[in-house]
PDB file of N, CA and C in Angstrom:
ATOM      1  N   MET A   1     -46.142  62.989  17.932  1.00  0.00           N
ATOM      2  CA  MET A   1     -46.204  61.707  18.672  1.00  0.00           C
ATOM      3  C   MET A   1     -46.918  60.611  17.936  1.00  0.00           C
ATOM      4  N   PHE A   2     -46.696  59.402  18.323  1.00  0.00           N
ATOM      5  CA  PHE A   2     -47.317  58.262  17.665  1.00  0.00           C
ATOM      6  C   PHE A   2     -48.397  57.765  18.470  1.00  0.00           C
ATOM      7  N   VAL A   3     -49.715  57.591  17.869  1.00  0.00           N
ATOM      8  CA  VAL A   3     -50.799  57.159  18.650  1.00  0.00           C
ATOM      9  C   VAL A   3     -51.407  55.905  18.050  1.00  0.00           C
ATOM     10  N   ILE A   4     -52.086  55.074  18.837  1.00  0.00           N
ATOM     11  CA  ILE A   4     -52.942  53.960  18.437  1.00  0.00           C
ATOM     12  C   ILE A   4     -54.203  54.259  18.923  1.00  0.00           C
ATOM     13  N   VAL A   5     -55.355  54.160  18.157  1.00  0.00           N
ATOM     14  CA  VAL A   5     -56.728  54.424  18.486  1.00  0.00           C
ATOM     15  C   VAL A   5     -57.480  53.158  18.232  1.00  0.00           C
ATOM     16  N   THR A   6     -58.133  52.599  19.348  1.00  0.00           N
ATOM     17  CA  THR A   6     -59.140  51.467  19.009  1.00  0.00           C
ATOM     18  C   THR A   6     -60.378  51.898  19.510  1.00  0.00           C
ATOM     19  N   TYR A   7     -61.341  51.455  18.919  1.00  0.00           N
ATOM     20  CA  TYR A   7     -62.839  51.612  19.379  1.00  0.00           C
ATOM     21  C   TYR A   7     -63.772  50.489  19.361  1.00  0.00           C
ATOM     22  N   ASP A   8     -64.676  50.514  20.147  1.00  0.00           N
ATOM     23  CA  ASP A   8     -65.708  49.538  20.330  1.00  0.00           C
ATOM     24  C   ASP A   8     -67.205  50.378  20.444  1.00  0.00           C
ATOM     25  N   VAL A   9     -67.778  50.641  19.320  1.00  0.00           N
ATOM     26  CA  VAL A   9     -68.838  51.582  19.428  1.00  0.00           C
ATOM     27  C   VAL A   9     -70.187  50.761  18.701  1.00  0.00           C
ATOM     28  N   ALA A  10     -71.292  51.233  19.098  1.00  0.00           N
ATOM     29  CA  ALA A  10     -72.507  50.533  18.467  1.00  0.00           C
ATOM     30  C   ALA A  10     -72.559  50.624  17.003  1.00  0.00           C
ATOM     31  N   GLN A  11     -73.112  49.696  16.294  1.00  0.00           N
ATOM     32  CA  GLN A  11     -72.977  49.554  15.001  1.00  0.00           C
ATOM     33  C   GLN A  11     -73.490  50.818  14.223  1.00  0.00           C
ATOM     34  N   LYS A  12     -74.477  51.417  14.722  1.00  0.00           N
ATOM     35  CA  LYS A  12     -75.005  52.600  13.969  1.00  0.00           C
ATOM     36  C   LYS A  12     -74.004  53.818  14.115  1.00  0.00           C
ATOM     37  N   ARG A  13     -72.929  53.785  14.865  1.00  0.00           N
ATOM     38  CA  ARG A  13     -71.877  54.763  15.036  1.00  0.00           C
ATOM     39  C   ARG A  13     -70.568  54.400  14.424  1.00  0.00           C
ATOM     40  N   VAL A  14     -70.487  53.099  13.994  1.00  0.00           N
ATOM     41  CA  VAL A  14     -69.219  52.741  13.449  1.00  0.00           C
ATOM     42  C   VAL A  14     -68.723  53.608  12.194  1.00  0.00           C
ATOM     43  N   THR A  15     -69.520  53.742  11.367  1.00  0.00           N
ATOM     44  CA  THR A  15     -69.153  54.443  10.105  1.00  0.00           C
ATOM     45  C   THR A  15     -68.715  55.774  10.386  1.00  0.00           C
ATOM     46  N   LYS A  16     -69.441  56.617  11.169  1.00  0.00           N
ATOM     47  CA  LYS A  16     -68.982  58.014  11.553  1.00  0.00           C
ATOM     48  C   LYS A  16     -67.577  58.008  12.350  1.00  0.00           C
ATOM     49  N   THR A  17     -67.515  57.034  13.220  1.00  0.00           N
ATOM     50  CA  THR A  17     -66.277  56.931  14.121  1.00  0.00           C
ATOM     51  C   THR A  17     -65.070  56.627  13.187  1.00  0.00           C
ATOM     52  N   MET A  18     -65.275  55.750  12.265  1.00  0.00           N
ATOM     53  CA  MET A  18     -64.255  55.271  11.247  1.00  0.00           C
ATOM     54  C   MET A  18     -63.857  56.640  10.433  1.00  0.00           C
ATOM     55  N   LYS A  19     -64.800  57.314   9.845  1.00  0.00           N
ATOM     56  CA  LYS A  19     -64.544  58.414   9.095  1.00  0.00           C
ATOM     57  C   LYS A  19     -63.701  59.486   9.671  1.00  0.00           C
ATOM     58  N   ILE A  20     -64.080  59.671  10.944  1.00  0.00           N
ATOM     59  CA  ILE A  20     -63.291  60.659  11.803  1.00  0.00           C
ATOM     60  C   ILE A  20     -61.864  60.263  11.985  1.00  0.00           C
ATOM     61  N   CYS A  21     -61.790  59.065  12.226  1.00  0.00           N
ATOM     62  CA  CYS A  21     -60.306  58.467  12.652  1.00  0.00           C
ATOM     63  C   CYS A  21     -59.500  58.506  11.262  1.00  0.00           C
ATOM     64  N   ARG A  22     -60.147  58.226  10.268  1.00  0.00           N
ATOM     65  CA  ARG A  22     -59.426  58.150   8.983  1.00  0.00           C
ATOM     66  C   ARG A  22     -58.947  59.584   8.503  1.00  0.00           C
ATOM     67  N   LYS A  23     -59.573  60.595   8.910  1.00  0.00           N
ATOM     68  CA  LYS A  23     -59.145  61.906   8.598  1.00  0.00           C
ATOM     69  C   LYS A  23     -57.659  62.227   9.263  1.00  0.00           C
ATOM     70  N   TYR A  24     -57.382  61.605  10.359  1.00  0.00           N
ATOM     71  CA  TYR A  24     -56.117  61.863  11.111  1.00  0.00           C
ATOM     72  C   TYR A  24     -54.999  60.729  11.103  1.00  0.00           C
ATOM     73  N   LEU A  25     -55.626  59.457  10.898  1.00  0.00           N
ATOM     74  CA  LEU A  25     -54.637  58.228  11.088  1.00  0.00           C
ATOM     75  C   LEU A  25     -54.898  57.315  10.032  1.00  0.00           C
ATOM     76  N   THR A  26     -53.953  56.323  10.076  1.00  0.00           N
ATOM     77  CA  THR A  26     -54.087  55.084   8.940  1.00  0.00           C
ATOM     78  C   THR A  26     -54.877  53.980   9.759  1.00  0.00           C
ATOM     79  N   HIS A  27     -55.906  53.550   8.831  1.00  0.00           N
ATOM     80  CA  HIS A  27     -56.573  52.512   9.216  1.00  0.00           C
ATOM     81  C   HIS A  27     -55.811  51.102   9.088  1.00  0.00           C
ATOM     82  N   VAL A  28     -55.574  50.437  10.103  1.00  0.00           N
ATOM     83  CA  VAL A  28     -54.730  49.223  10.011  1.00  0.00           C
ATOM     84  C   VAL A  28     -55.489  47.994  10.359  1.00  0.00           C
ATOM     85  N   GLN A  29     -56.573  48.030  10.964  1.00  0.00           N
ATOM     86  CA  GLN A  29     -57.415  46.789  11.374  1.00  0.00           C
ATOM     87  C   GLN A  29     -58.835  47.264  11.487  1.00  0.00           C
ATOM     88  N   ASN A  30     -59.811  46.401  11.625  1.00  0.00           N
ATOM     89  CA  ASN A  30     -61.176  46.763  11.728  1.00  0.00           C
ATOM     90  C   ASN A  30     -61.391  48.030  12.514  1.00  0.00           C
ATOM     91  N   SER A  31     -61.100  48.031  13.782  1.00  0.00           N
ATOM     92  CA  SER A  31     -61.487  49.340  14.484  1.00  0.00           C
ATOM     93  C   SER A  31     -60.137  49.756  15.175  1.00  0.00           C
ATOM     94  N   VAL A  32     -58.983  49.637  14.342  1.00  0.00           N
ATOM     95  CA  VAL A  32     -57.787  50.033  14.936  1.00  0.00           C
ATOM     96  C   VAL A  32     -57.186  50.991  13.997  1.00  0.00           C
ATOM     97  N   PHE A  33     -56.663  52.173  14.505  1.00  0.00           N
ATOM     98  CA  PHE A  33     -55.898  53.213  13.696  1.00  0.00           C
ATOM     99  C   PHE A  33     -54.625  53.646  14.299  1.00  0.00           C
ATOM    100  N   GLU A  34     -53.712  53.877  13.497  1.00  0.00           N
ATOM    101  CA  GLU A  34     -52.373  54.286  14.127  1.00  0.00           C
ATOM    102  C   GLU A  34     -51.811  55.463  13.161  1.00  0.00           C
ATOM    103  N   GLY A  35     -50.847  56.201  13.825  1.00  0.00           N
ATOM    104  CA  GLY A  35     -50.072  57.069  12.969  1.00  0.00           C
ATOM    105  C   GLY A  35     -49.388  58.278  13.819  1.00  0.00           C
ATOM    106  N   VAL A  36     -48.651  59.066  13.157  1.00  0.00           N
ATOM    107  CA  VAL A  36     -47.950  60.121  13.816  1.00  0.00           C
ATOM    108  C   VAL A  36     -48.915  61.233  13.765  1.00  0.00           C
ATOM    109  N   ILE A  37     -49.114  62.101  14.715  1.00  0.00           N
ATOM    110  CA  ILE A  37     -50.120  63.206  14.818  1.00  0.00           C
ATOM    111  C   ILE A  37     -49.562  64.123  15.900  1.00  0.00           C
ATOM    112  N   THR A  38     -50.005  65.448  15.508  1.00  0.00           N
ATOM    113  CA  THR A  38     -49.535  66.410  16.441  1.00  0.00           C
ATOM    114  C   THR A  38     -50.468  66.584  17.668  1.00  0.00           C
ATOM    115  N   GLU A  39     -50.133  67.232  18.775  1.00  0.00           N
ATOM    116  CA  GLU A  39     -50.978  67.380  19.926  1.00  0.00           C
ATOM    117  C   GLU A  39     -52.198  68.127  19.483  1.00  0.00           C
ATOM    118  N   ALA A  40     -52.155  69.129  18.678  1.00  0.00           N
ATOM    119  CA  ALA A  40     -53.402  69.789  18.288  1.00  0.00           C
ATOM    120  C   ALA A  40     -54.395  69.032  17.549  1.00  0.00           C
ATOM    121  N   LYS A  41     -53.840  68.213  16.466  1.00  0.00           N
ATOM    122  CA  LYS A  41     -54.734  67.396  15.845  1.00  0.00           C
ATOM    123  C   LYS A  41     -55.229  66.196  16.586  1.00  0.00           C
ATOM    124  N   LEU A  42     -54.481  65.878  17.599  1.00  0.00           N
ATOM    125  CA  LEU A  42     -55.090  64.694  18.409  1.00  0.00           C
ATOM    126  C   LEU A  42     -56.170  65.273  19.212  1.00  0.00           C
ATOM    127  N   ASN A  43     -56.118  66.508  19.684  1.00  0.00           N
ATOM    128  CA  ASN A  43     -57.219  67.175  20.485  1.00  0.00           C
ATOM    129  C   ASN A  43     -58.296  67.309  19.561  1.00  0.00           C
ATOM    130  N   LYS A  44     -58.309  67.730  18.341  1.00  0.00           N
ATOM    131  CA  LYS A  44     -59.275  67.722  17.319  1.00  0.00           C
ATOM    132  C   LYS A  44     -59.920  66.443  17.117  1.00  0.00           C
ATOM    133  N   LEU A  45     -59.302  65.434  17.047  1.00  0.00           N
ATOM    134  CA  LEU A  45     -59.743  63.986  16.847  1.00  0.00           C
ATOM    135  C   LEU A  45     -60.528  63.617  18.086  1.00  0.00           C
ATOM    136  N   LYS A  46     -59.967  63.846  19.206  1.00  0.00           N
ATOM    137  CA  LYS A  46     -60.707  63.532  20.508  1.00  0.00           C
ATOM    138  C   LYS A  46     -62.157  64.323  20.600  1.00  0.00           C
ATOM    139  N   ASN A  47     -62.026  65.586  20.303  1.00  0.00           N
ATOM    140  CA  ASN A  47     -63.310  66.333  20.379  1.00  0.00           C
ATOM    141  C   ASN A  47     -64.312  65.934  19.214  1.00  0.00           C
ATOM    142  N   GLU A  48     -63.841  65.585  18.020  1.00  0.00           N
ATOM    143  CA  GLU A  48     -64.783  65.019  17.113  1.00  0.00           C
ATOM    144  C   GLU A  48     -65.419  63.799  17.582  1.00  0.00           C
ATOM    145  N   LEU A  49     -64.570  62.761  18.214  1.00  0.00           N
ATOM    146  CA  LEU A  49     -65.103  61.487  18.609  1.00  0.00           C
ATOM    147  C   LEU A  49     -66.046  61.638  19.585  1.00  0.00           C
ATOM    148  N   LYS A  50     -65.836  62.599  20.559  1.00  0.00           N
ATOM    149  CA  LYS A  50     -66.727  62.768  21.716  1.00  0.00           C
ATOM    150  C   LYS A  50     -68.075  63.231  21.341  1.00  0.00           C
ATOM    151  N   LYS A  51     -68.292  63.935  20.175  1.00  0.00           N
ATOM    152  CA  LYS A  51     -69.526  64.373  19.722  1.00  0.00           C
ATOM    153  C   LYS A  51     -70.240  63.182  19.038  1.00  0.00           C
ATOM    154  N   VAL A  52     -69.656  62.085  18.701  1.00  0.00           N
ATOM    155  CA  VAL A  52     -70.218  60.950  17.929  1.00  0.00           C
ATOM    156  C   VAL A  52     -70.638  59.980  18.849  1.00  0.00           C
ATOM    157  N   ILE A  53     -69.851  59.624  19.864  1.00  0.00           N
ATOM    158  CA  ILE A  53     -70.070  58.501  20.741  1.00  0.00           C
ATOM    159  C   ILE A  53     -71.099  58.734  21.740  1.00  0.00           C
ATOM    160  N   VAL A  54     -71.669  57.617  22.384  1.00  0.00           N
ATOM    161  CA  VAL A  54     -72.435  57.637  23.530  1.00  0.00           C
ATOM    162  C   VAL A  54     -71.648  57.026  24.658  1.00  0.00           C
ATOM    163  N   PRO A  55     -71.021  57.826  25.559  1.00  0.00           N
ATOM    164  CA  PRO A  55     -70.155  57.344  26.539  1.00  0.00           C
ATOM    165  C   PRO A  55     -70.703  56.219  27.476  1.00  0.00           C
ATOM    166  N   ALA A  56     -71.925  56.067  27.669  1.00  0.00           N
ATOM    167  CA  ALA A  56     -72.437  55.000  28.455  1.00  0.00           C
ATOM    168  C   ALA A  56     -72.431  53.697  27.652  1.00  0.00           C
ATOM    169  N   ASP A  57     -72.360  53.691  26.434  1.00  0.00           N
ATOM    170  CA  ASP A  57     -72.372  52.579  25.496  1.00  0.00           C
ATOM    171  C   ASP A  57     -70.959  52.269  24.786  1.00  0.00           C
ATOM    172  N   ASP A  58     -70.389  53.386  24.400  1.00  0.00           N
ATOM    173  CA  ASP A  58     -69.094  53.099  23.521  1.00  0.00           C
ATOM    174  C   ASP A  58     -67.905  53.281  24.248  1.00  0.00           C
ATOM    175  N   SER A  59     -66.795  52.830  23.633  1.00  0.00           N
ATOM    176  CA  SER A  59     -65.488  52.978  24.255  1.00  0.00           C
ATOM    177  C   SER A  59     -64.562  53.249  23.192  1.00  0.00           C
ATOM    178  N   ILE A  60     -63.644  54.206  23.399  1.00  0.00           N
ATOM    179  CA  ILE A  60     -62.399  54.503  22.580  1.00  0.00           C
ATOM    180  C   ILE A  60     -61.241  54.515  23.489  1.00  0.00           C
ATOM    181  N   TYR A  61     -60.202  53.921  23.033  1.00  0.00           N
ATOM    182  CA  TYR A  61     -58.814  53.834  23.613  1.00  0.00           C
ATOM    183  C   TYR A  61     -57.795  54.522  22.775  1.00  0.00           C
ATOM    184  N   ILE A  62     -57.188  55.361  23.449  1.00  0.00           N
ATOM    185  CA  ILE A  62     -56.070  56.127  22.744  1.00  0.00           C
ATOM    186  C   ILE A  62     -54.756  55.884  23.441  1.00  0.00           C
ATOM    187  N   TYR A  63     -53.751  55.253  22.740  1.00  0.00           N
ATOM    188  CA  TYR A  63     -52.508  54.986  23.319  1.00  0.00           C
ATOM    189  C   TYR A  63     -51.389  56.091  22.731  1.00  0.00           C
ATOM    190  N   GLU A  64     -50.937  56.872  23.529  1.00  0.00           N
ATOM    191  CA  GLU A  64     -49.945  57.828  23.212  1.00  0.00           C
ATOM    192  C   GLU A  64     -48.628  57.408  23.364  1.00  0.00           C
ATOM    193  N   ILE A  65     -47.700  57.451  22.300  1.00  0.00           N
ATOM    194  CA  ILE A  65     -46.317  56.930  22.496  1.00  0.00           C
ATOM    195  C   ILE A  65     -45.440  58.015  22.125  1.00  0.00           C
ATOM    196  N   GLN A  66     -44.859  58.670  23.160  1.00  0.00           N
ATOM    197  CA  GLN A  66     -43.948  59.879  23.012  1.00  0.00           C
ATOM    198  C   GLN A  66     -42.683  59.608  22.167  1.00  0.00           C
ATOM    199  N   ASN A  67     -42.128  58.426  22.579  1.00  0.00           N
ATOM    200  CA  ASN A  67     -40.775  58.008  21.864  1.00  0.00           C
ATOM    201  C   ASN A  67     -40.871  56.440  21.452  1.00  0.00           C
ATOM    202  N   THR A  68     -40.698  56.286  20.260  1.00  0.00           N
ATOM    203  CA  THR A  68     -40.771  55.065  19.656  1.00  0.00           C
ATOM    204  C   THR A  68     -39.453  54.284  19.710  1.00  0.00           C
ATOM    205  N   LYS A  69     -38.554  54.849  20.339  1.00  0.00           N
ATOM    206  CA  LYS A  69     -37.165  54.187  20.333  1.00  0.00           C
ATOM    207  C   LYS A  69     -37.091  52.644  20.782  1.00  0.00           C
ATOM    208  N   TYR A  70     -37.937  52.399  21.802  1.00  0.00           N
ATOM    209  CA  TYR A  70     -37.964  51.123  22.393  1.00  0.00           C
ATOM    210  C   TYR A  70     -39.180  50.243  21.932  1.00  0.00           C
ATOM    211  N   THR A  71     -39.859  50.775  20.967  1.00  0.00           N
ATOM    212  CA  THR A  71     -41.077  50.231  20.542  1.00  0.00           C
ATOM    213  C   THR A  71     -40.899  49.418  19.182  1.00  0.00           C
ATOM    214  N   ARG A  72     -41.416  48.201  19.053  1.00  0.00           N
ATOM    215  CA  ARG A  72     -41.437  47.273  17.973  1.00  0.00           C
ATOM    216  C   ARG A  72     -42.764  46.961  17.637  1.00  0.00           C
ATOM    217  N   LYS A  73     -43.062  46.733  16.295  1.00  0.00           N
ATOM    218  CA  LYS A  73     -44.362  46.179  15.927  1.00  0.00           C
ATOM    219  C   LYS A  73     -44.071  44.956  15.126  1.00  0.00           C
ATOM    220  N   GLU A  74     -44.834  43.963  15.432  1.00  0.00           N
ATOM    221  CA  GLU A  74     -44.731  42.636  14.612  1.00  0.00           C
ATOM    222  C   GLU A  74     -46.136  42.377  14.141  1.00  0.00           C
ATOM    223  N   SER A  75     -46.262  42.054  12.833  1.00  0.00           N
ATOM    224  CA  SER A  75     -47.483  41.627  12.288  1.00  0.00           C
ATOM    225  C   SER A  75     -47.435  40.271  11.997  1.00  0.00           C
ATOM    226  N   ILE A  76     -48.421  39.401  12.165  1.00  0.00           N
ATOM    227  CA  ILE A  76     -48.556  37.921  11.969  1.00  0.00           C
ATOM    228  C   ILE A  76     -49.933  37.817  11.072  1.00  0.00           C
ATOM    229  N   GLY A  77     -49.791  37.125   9.977  1.00  0.00           N
ATOM    230  CA  GLY A  77     -50.954  37.027   9.018  1.00  0.00           C
ATOM    231  C   GLY A  77     -51.055  38.096   8.060  1.00  0.00           C
ATOM    232  N   VAL A  78     -52.133  38.449   7.542  1.00  0.00           N
ATOM    233  CA  VAL A  78     -52.459  39.439   6.571  1.00  0.00           C
ATOM    234  C   VAL A  78     -52.120  40.686   6.987  1.00  0.00           C
ATOM    235  N   ILE A  79     -51.166  41.444   6.195  1.00  0.00           N
ATOM    236  CA  ILE A  79     -50.835  42.877   6.564  1.00  0.00           C
ATOM    237  C   ILE A  79     -51.759  43.698   5.761  1.00  0.00           C
ATOM    238  N   ARG A  80     -52.642  44.566   6.458  1.00  0.00           N
ATOM    239  CA  ARG A  80     -53.513  45.365   5.873  1.00  0.00           C
ATOM    240  C   ARG A  80     -52.969  46.710   5.396  1.00  0.00           C
ATOM    241  N   HIS A  81     -51.802  47.127   5.971  1.00  0.00           N
ATOM    242  CA  HIS A  81     -51.168  48.324   5.585  1.00  0.00           C
ATOM    243  C   HIS A  81     -49.694  48.127   5.419  1.00  0.00           C
ATOM    244  N   LYS A  82     -49.143  48.536   4.355  1.00  0.00           N
ATOM    245  CA  LYS A  82     -47.705  48.169   4.159  1.00  0.00           C
ATOM    246  C   LYS A  82     -46.777  49.039   4.921  1.00  0.00           C
ATOM    247  N   ASP A  83     -47.136  50.264   5.238  1.00  0.00           N
ATOM    248  CA  ASP A  83     -46.166  51.087   5.925  1.00  0.00           C
ATOM    249  C   ASP A  83     -46.058  50.633   7.388  1.00  0.00           C
ATOM    250  N   ASN A  84     -44.907  50.260   7.890  1.00  0.00           N
ATOM    251  CA  ASN A  84     -44.634  49.803   9.238  1.00  0.00           C
ATOM    252  C   ASN A  84     -43.801  51.146   9.784  1.00  0.00           C
ATOM    253  N   ILE A  85     -44.607  52.011  10.446  1.00  0.00           N
ATOM    254  CA  ILE A  85     -43.854  53.239  11.125  1.00  0.00           C
ATOM    255  C   ILE A  85     -42.969  52.922  12.164  1.00  0.00           C
ATOM    256  N   LEU A  86     -43.318  51.912  12.996  1.00  0.00           N
ATOM    257  CA  LEU A  86     -42.493  51.430  14.118  1.00  0.00           C
ATOM    258  C   LEU A  86     -41.232  50.807  13.647  1.00  0.00           C
TER     259      LEU A  86
END
């Protein structure tokens, strides 16, 4: 499946959160990651993130796209990552 992960975490947890996301996905913008991932790896990613964040202060959004047939991605401005999976 294709996922997009965004996060808004306290500054002291940004680096740890980013490193975890980089293990599984492609870093496309400051706190945005995307990529194709298996269900098992997505569960590992979620579990690792849950150990780092403080739920009362931080937020992580995970968008799961099962079928990219009707999905399109458009970039305006500087393109930080050359691969356009969608």
